[in-house]
mmCIF file of C-alpha atoms in Angstrom:
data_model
loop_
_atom_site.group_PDB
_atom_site.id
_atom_site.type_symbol
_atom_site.label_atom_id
_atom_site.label_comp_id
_atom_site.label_asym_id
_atom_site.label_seq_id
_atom_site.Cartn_x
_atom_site.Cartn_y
_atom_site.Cartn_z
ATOM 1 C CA UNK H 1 0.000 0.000 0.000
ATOM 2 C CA UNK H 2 1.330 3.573 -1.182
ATOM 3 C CA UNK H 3 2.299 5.936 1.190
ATOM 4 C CA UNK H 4 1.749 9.691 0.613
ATOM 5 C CA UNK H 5 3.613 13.179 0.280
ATOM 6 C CA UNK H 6 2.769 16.320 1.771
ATOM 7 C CA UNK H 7 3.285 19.402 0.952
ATOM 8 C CA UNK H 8 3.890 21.515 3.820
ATOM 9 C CA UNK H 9 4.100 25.278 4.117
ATOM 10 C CA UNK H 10 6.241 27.042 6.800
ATOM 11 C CA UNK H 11 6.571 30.686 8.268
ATOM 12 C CA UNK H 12 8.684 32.976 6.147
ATOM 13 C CA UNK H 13 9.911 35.138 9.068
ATOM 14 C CA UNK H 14 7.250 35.150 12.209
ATOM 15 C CA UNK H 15 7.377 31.372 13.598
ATOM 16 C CA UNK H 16 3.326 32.171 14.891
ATOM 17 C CA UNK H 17 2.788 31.556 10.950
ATOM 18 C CA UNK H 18 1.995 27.801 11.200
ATOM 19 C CA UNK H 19 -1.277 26.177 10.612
ATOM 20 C CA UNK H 20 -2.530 23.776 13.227
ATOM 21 C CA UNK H 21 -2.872 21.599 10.508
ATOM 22 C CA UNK H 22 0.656 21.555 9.132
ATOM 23 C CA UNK H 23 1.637 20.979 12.656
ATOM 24 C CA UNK H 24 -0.102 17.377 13.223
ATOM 25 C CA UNK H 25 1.463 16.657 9.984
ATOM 26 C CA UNK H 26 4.971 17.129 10.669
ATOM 27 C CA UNK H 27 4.358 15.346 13.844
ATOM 28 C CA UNK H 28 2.942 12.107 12.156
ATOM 29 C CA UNK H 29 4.603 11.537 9.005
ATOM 30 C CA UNK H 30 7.701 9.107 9.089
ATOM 31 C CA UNK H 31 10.038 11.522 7.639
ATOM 32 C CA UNK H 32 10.311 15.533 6.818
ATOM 33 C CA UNK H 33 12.183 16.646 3.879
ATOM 34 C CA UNK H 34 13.896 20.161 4.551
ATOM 35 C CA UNK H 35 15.822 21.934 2.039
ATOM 36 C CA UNK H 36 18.296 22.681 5.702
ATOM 37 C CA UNK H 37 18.271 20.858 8.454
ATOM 38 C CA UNK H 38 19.464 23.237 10.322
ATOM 39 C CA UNK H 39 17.448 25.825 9.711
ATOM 40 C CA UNK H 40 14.054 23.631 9.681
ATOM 41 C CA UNK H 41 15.617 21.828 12.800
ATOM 42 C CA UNK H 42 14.992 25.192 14.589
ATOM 43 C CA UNK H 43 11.227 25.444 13.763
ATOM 44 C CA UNK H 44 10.377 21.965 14.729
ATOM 45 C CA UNK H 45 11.980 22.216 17.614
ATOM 46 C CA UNK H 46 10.118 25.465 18.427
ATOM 47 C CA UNK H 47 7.494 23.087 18.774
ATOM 48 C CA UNK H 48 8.601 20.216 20.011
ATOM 49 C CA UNK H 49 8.422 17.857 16.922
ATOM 50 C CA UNK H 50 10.732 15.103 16.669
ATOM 51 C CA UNK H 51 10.220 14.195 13.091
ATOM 52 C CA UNK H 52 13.433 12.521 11.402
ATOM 53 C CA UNK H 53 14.997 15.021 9.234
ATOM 54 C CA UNK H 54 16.509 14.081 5.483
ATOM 55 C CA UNK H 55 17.996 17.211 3.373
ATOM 56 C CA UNK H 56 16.238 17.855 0.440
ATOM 57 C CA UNK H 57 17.475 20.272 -1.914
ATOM 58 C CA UNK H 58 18.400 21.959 -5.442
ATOM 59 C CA UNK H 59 21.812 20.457 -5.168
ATOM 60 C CA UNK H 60 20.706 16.768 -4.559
ATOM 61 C CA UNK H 61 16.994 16.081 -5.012
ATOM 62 C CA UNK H 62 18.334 14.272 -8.704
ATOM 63 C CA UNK H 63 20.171 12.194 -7.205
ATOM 64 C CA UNK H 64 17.919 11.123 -4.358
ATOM 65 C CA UNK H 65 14.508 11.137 -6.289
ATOM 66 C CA UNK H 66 14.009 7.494 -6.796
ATOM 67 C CA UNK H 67 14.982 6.577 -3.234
ATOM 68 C CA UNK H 68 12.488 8.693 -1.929
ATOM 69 C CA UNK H 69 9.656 7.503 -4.249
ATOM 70 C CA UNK H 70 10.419 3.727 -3.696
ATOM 71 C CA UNK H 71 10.425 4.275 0.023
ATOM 72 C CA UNK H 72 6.948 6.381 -0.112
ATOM 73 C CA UNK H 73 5.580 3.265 -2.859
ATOM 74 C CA UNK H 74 6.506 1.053 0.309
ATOM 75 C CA UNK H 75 4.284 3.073 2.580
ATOM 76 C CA UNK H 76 6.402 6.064 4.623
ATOM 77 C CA UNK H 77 4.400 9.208 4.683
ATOM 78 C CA UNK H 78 6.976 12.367 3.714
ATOM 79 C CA UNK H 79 6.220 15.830 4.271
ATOM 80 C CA UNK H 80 8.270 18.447 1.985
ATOM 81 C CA UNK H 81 9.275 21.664 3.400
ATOM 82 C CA UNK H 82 11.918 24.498 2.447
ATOM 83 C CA UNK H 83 13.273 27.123 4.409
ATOM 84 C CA UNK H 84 10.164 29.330 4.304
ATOM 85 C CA UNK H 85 7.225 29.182 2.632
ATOM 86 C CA UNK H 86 5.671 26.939 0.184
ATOM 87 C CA UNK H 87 7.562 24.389 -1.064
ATOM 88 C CA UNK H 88 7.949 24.639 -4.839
ATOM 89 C CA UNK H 89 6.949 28.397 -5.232
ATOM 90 C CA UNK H 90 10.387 29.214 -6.132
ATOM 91 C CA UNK H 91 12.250 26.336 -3.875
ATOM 92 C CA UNK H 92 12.797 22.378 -4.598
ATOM 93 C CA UNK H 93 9.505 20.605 -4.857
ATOM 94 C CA UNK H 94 8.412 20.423 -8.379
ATOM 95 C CA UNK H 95 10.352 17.177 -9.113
ATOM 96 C CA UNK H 96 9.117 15.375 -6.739
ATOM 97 C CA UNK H 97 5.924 15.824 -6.663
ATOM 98 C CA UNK H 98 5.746 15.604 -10.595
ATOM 99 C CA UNK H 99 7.340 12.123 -10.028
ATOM 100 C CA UNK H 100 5.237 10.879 -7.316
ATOM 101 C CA UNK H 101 2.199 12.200 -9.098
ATOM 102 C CA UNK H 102 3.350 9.835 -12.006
ATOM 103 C CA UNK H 103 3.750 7.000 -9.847
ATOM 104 C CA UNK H 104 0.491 7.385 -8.594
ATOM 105 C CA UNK H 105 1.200 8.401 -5.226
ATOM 106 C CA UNK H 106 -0.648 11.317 -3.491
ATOM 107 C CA UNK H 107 0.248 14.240 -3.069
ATOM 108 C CA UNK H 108 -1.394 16.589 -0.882
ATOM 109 C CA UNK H 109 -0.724 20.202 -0.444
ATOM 110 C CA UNK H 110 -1.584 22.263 2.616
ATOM 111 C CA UNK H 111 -2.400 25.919 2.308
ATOM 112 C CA UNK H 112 -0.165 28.779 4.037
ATOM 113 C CA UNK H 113 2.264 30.666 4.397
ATOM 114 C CA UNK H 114 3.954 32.392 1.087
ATOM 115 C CA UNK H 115 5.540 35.690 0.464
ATOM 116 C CA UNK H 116 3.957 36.826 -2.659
ATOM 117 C CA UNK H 117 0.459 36.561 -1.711
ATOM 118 C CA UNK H 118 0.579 39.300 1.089
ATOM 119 C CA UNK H 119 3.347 42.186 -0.897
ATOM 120 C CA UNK H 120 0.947 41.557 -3.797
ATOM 121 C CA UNK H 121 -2.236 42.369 -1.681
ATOM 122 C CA UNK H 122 -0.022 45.210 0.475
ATOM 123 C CA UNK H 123 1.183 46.612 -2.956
ATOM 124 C CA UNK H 124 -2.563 48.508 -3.514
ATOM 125 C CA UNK H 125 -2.237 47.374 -6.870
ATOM 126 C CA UNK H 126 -5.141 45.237 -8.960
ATOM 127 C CA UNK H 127 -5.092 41.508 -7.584
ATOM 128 C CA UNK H 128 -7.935 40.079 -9.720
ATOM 129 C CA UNK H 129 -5.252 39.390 -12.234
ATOM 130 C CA UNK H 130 -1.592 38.732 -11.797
ATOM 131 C CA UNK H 131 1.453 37.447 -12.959
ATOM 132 C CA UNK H 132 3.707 35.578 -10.710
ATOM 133 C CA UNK H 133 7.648 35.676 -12.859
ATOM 134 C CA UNK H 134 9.810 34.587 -8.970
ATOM 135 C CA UNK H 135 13.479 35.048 -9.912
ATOM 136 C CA UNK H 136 14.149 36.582 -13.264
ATOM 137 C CA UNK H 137 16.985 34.687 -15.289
ATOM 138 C CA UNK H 138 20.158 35.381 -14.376
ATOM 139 C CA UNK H 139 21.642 35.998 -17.795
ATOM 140 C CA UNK H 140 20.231 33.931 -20.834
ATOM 141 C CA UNK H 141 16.955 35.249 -21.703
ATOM 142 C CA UNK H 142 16.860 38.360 -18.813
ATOM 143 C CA UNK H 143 16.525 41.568 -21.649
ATOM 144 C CA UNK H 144 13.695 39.218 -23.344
ATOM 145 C CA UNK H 145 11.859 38.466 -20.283
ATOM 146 C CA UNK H 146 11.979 41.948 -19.435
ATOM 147 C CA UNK H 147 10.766 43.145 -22.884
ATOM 148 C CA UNK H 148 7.925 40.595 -23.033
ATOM 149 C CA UNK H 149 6.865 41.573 -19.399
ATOM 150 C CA UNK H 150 6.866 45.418 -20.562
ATOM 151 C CA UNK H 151 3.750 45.230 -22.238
ATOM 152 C CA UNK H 152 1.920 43.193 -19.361
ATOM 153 C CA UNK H 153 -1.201 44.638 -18.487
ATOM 154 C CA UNK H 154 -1.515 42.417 -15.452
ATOM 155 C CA UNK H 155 0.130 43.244 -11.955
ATOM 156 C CA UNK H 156 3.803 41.574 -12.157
ATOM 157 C CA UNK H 157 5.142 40.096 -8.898
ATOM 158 C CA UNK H 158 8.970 39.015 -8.464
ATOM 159 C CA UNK H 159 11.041 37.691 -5.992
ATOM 160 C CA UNK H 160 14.740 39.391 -5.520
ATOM 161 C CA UNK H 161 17.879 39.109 -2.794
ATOM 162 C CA UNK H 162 19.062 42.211 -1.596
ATOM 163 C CA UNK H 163 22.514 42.224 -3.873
ATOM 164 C CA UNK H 164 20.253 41.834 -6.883
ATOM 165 C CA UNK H 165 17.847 44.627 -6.629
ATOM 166 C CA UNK H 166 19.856 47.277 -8.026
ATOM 167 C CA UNK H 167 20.557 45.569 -10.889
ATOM 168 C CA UNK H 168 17.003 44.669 -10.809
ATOM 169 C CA UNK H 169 15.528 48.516 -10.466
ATOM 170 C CA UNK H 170 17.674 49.675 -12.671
ATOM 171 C CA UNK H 171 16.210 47.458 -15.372
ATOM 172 C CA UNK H 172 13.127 48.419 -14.604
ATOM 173 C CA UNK H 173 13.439 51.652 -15.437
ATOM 174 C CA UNK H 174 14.797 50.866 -18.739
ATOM 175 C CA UNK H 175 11.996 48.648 -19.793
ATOM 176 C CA UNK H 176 9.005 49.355 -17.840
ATOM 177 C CA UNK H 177 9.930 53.253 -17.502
ATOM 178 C CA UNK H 178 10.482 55.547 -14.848
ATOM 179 C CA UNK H 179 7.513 56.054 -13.916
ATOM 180 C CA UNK H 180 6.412 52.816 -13.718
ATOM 181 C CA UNK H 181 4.622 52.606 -10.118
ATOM 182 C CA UNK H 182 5.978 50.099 -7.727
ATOM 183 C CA UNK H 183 6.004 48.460 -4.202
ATOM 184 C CA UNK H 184 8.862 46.675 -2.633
ATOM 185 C CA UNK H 185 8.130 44.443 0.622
ATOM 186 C CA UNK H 186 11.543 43.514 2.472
ATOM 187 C CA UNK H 187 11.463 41.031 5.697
ATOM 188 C CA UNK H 188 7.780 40.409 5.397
ATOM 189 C CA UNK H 189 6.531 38.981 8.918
ATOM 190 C CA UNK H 190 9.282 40.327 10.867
ATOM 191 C CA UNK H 191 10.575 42.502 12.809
ATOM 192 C CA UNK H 192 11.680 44.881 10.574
ATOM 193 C CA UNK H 193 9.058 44.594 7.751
ATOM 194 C CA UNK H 194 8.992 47.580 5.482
ATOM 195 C CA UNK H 195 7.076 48.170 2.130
ATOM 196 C CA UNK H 196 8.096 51.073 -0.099
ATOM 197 C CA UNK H 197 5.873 52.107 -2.645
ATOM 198 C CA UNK H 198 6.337 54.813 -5.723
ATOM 199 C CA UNK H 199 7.796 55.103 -9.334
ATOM 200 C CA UNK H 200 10.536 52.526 -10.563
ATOM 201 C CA UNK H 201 12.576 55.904 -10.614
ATOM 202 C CA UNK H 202 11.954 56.810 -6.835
ATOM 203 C CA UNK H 203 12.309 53.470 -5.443
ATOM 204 C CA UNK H 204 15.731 52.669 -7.701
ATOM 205 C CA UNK H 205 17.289 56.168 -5.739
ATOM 206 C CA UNK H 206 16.059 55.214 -2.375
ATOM 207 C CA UNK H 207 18.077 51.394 -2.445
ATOM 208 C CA UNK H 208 21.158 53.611 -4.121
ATOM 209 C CA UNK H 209 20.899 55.486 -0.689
ATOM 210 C CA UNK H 210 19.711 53.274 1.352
ATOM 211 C CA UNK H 211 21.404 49.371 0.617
ATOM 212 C CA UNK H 212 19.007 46.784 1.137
ATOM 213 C CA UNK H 213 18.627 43.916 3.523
ATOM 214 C CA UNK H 214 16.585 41.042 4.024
ATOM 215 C CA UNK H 215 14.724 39.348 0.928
ATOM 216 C CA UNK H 216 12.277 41.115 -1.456
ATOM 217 C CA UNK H 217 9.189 41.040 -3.143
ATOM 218 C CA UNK H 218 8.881 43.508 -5.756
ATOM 219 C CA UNK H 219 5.355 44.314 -7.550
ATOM 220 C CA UNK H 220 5.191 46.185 -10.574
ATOM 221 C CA UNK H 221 2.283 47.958 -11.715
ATOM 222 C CA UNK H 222 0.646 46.681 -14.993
ATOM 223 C CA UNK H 223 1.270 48.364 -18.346
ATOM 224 C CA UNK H 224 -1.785 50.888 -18.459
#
């Protein structure tokens, strides 16, 4: 008899951002996969889980994929996690639960927390339509991401790390203008949360002044 795979969201900052729900499963399951140990080891044992821990990351989840499903086709119950947030939205996930999926195992996904969700509804901008782009490319295919995205009508939302944004901004003005409008939500949940909103200009001189810190969700006002 199959076992099963959850998919289990956790806090992105404030550790009070925990479903009851996700907490019974991390207590039952046989095993939690965490994309760090270390850093998961600290929430569960927040609240007093004792859970086996197995790393489960962008650097091995290749190489460990059909272990996992063989052991979950045997009956263990897994539940995914990643740092923060939902698993998949822009962390390790998708490969395993494609694969389980095709092996007919289920896969259930719990609702919570994400970052995008509340910067997009914080931003002020429309949220009945939306596109969600996470990290832009690196290099191959940034300038014709960027030029696609300029003529978006739709509310764009991207993720960015603080050594990145200028960079970012900067391209931003180029192809979505100057005065584009914008909000930018830094260390949502914690102690220092901040959201600055205005043009792609006025926003782009502020980080010059003012270096960034935490991670960042940037949403860009739709092409009018």
């Amino acid at each position: 008899m199959h076992g099963s795979l959850y998919i289990v969201p956790t806090p992105i900052g404030n550790l009070g951002d925990i479903t009851l729900r996700a907490l019974e499963v991390l207590k039952s399951v046989t095993l939690i996969l965490a994309e760090d140990t270390r850093t998961s080891g600290k929430l569960l044992k927040h609240y007093d889980i004792s859970t086996p821990l197995r790393s489960y990351h962008m650097h091995n989840e290749h190489r460990i994929l059909t272990q996992l499903v063989t052991r979950i086709k045997a009956g263990e119950t897994m539940a995914l996690i990643s740092d923060a947030g939902t698993p998949g939205i822009s962390d390790p996930g998708f490969l395993l639960i494609r694969e389980c999926l095709k092996e007919g195992i289920e896969v259930n996904c719990l609702p919570g927390a994400t970052a995008l969700i509340p910067a997009l509804v914080n931003s002020g901008f429309p949220t009945d339509r939306f596109v969600f782009e996470g990290f832009l490319p690196l290099k191959k295919g940034r300038q014709t991401r960027l030029q696609l995205l300029s003529g978006e009508s739709r509310t764009l939302v991207f993720y960015e790390s603080p050594h990145k944004l200028l960079r970012t901004l900067t391209q931003f003005v180029e192809y979505f203008g100057g005065d584009r409008q914008i909000s930018v939500s830094r260390e949502l949940t914690k102690m220092y949360e901040e959201t600055l909103r205005g043009t792609t200009s006025e926003v782009l001189a502020h980080f010059e002044n003012n270096p960034p810190k935490g991670e960042l969700v940037l949403v860009v006002e739709g092409r009018k």
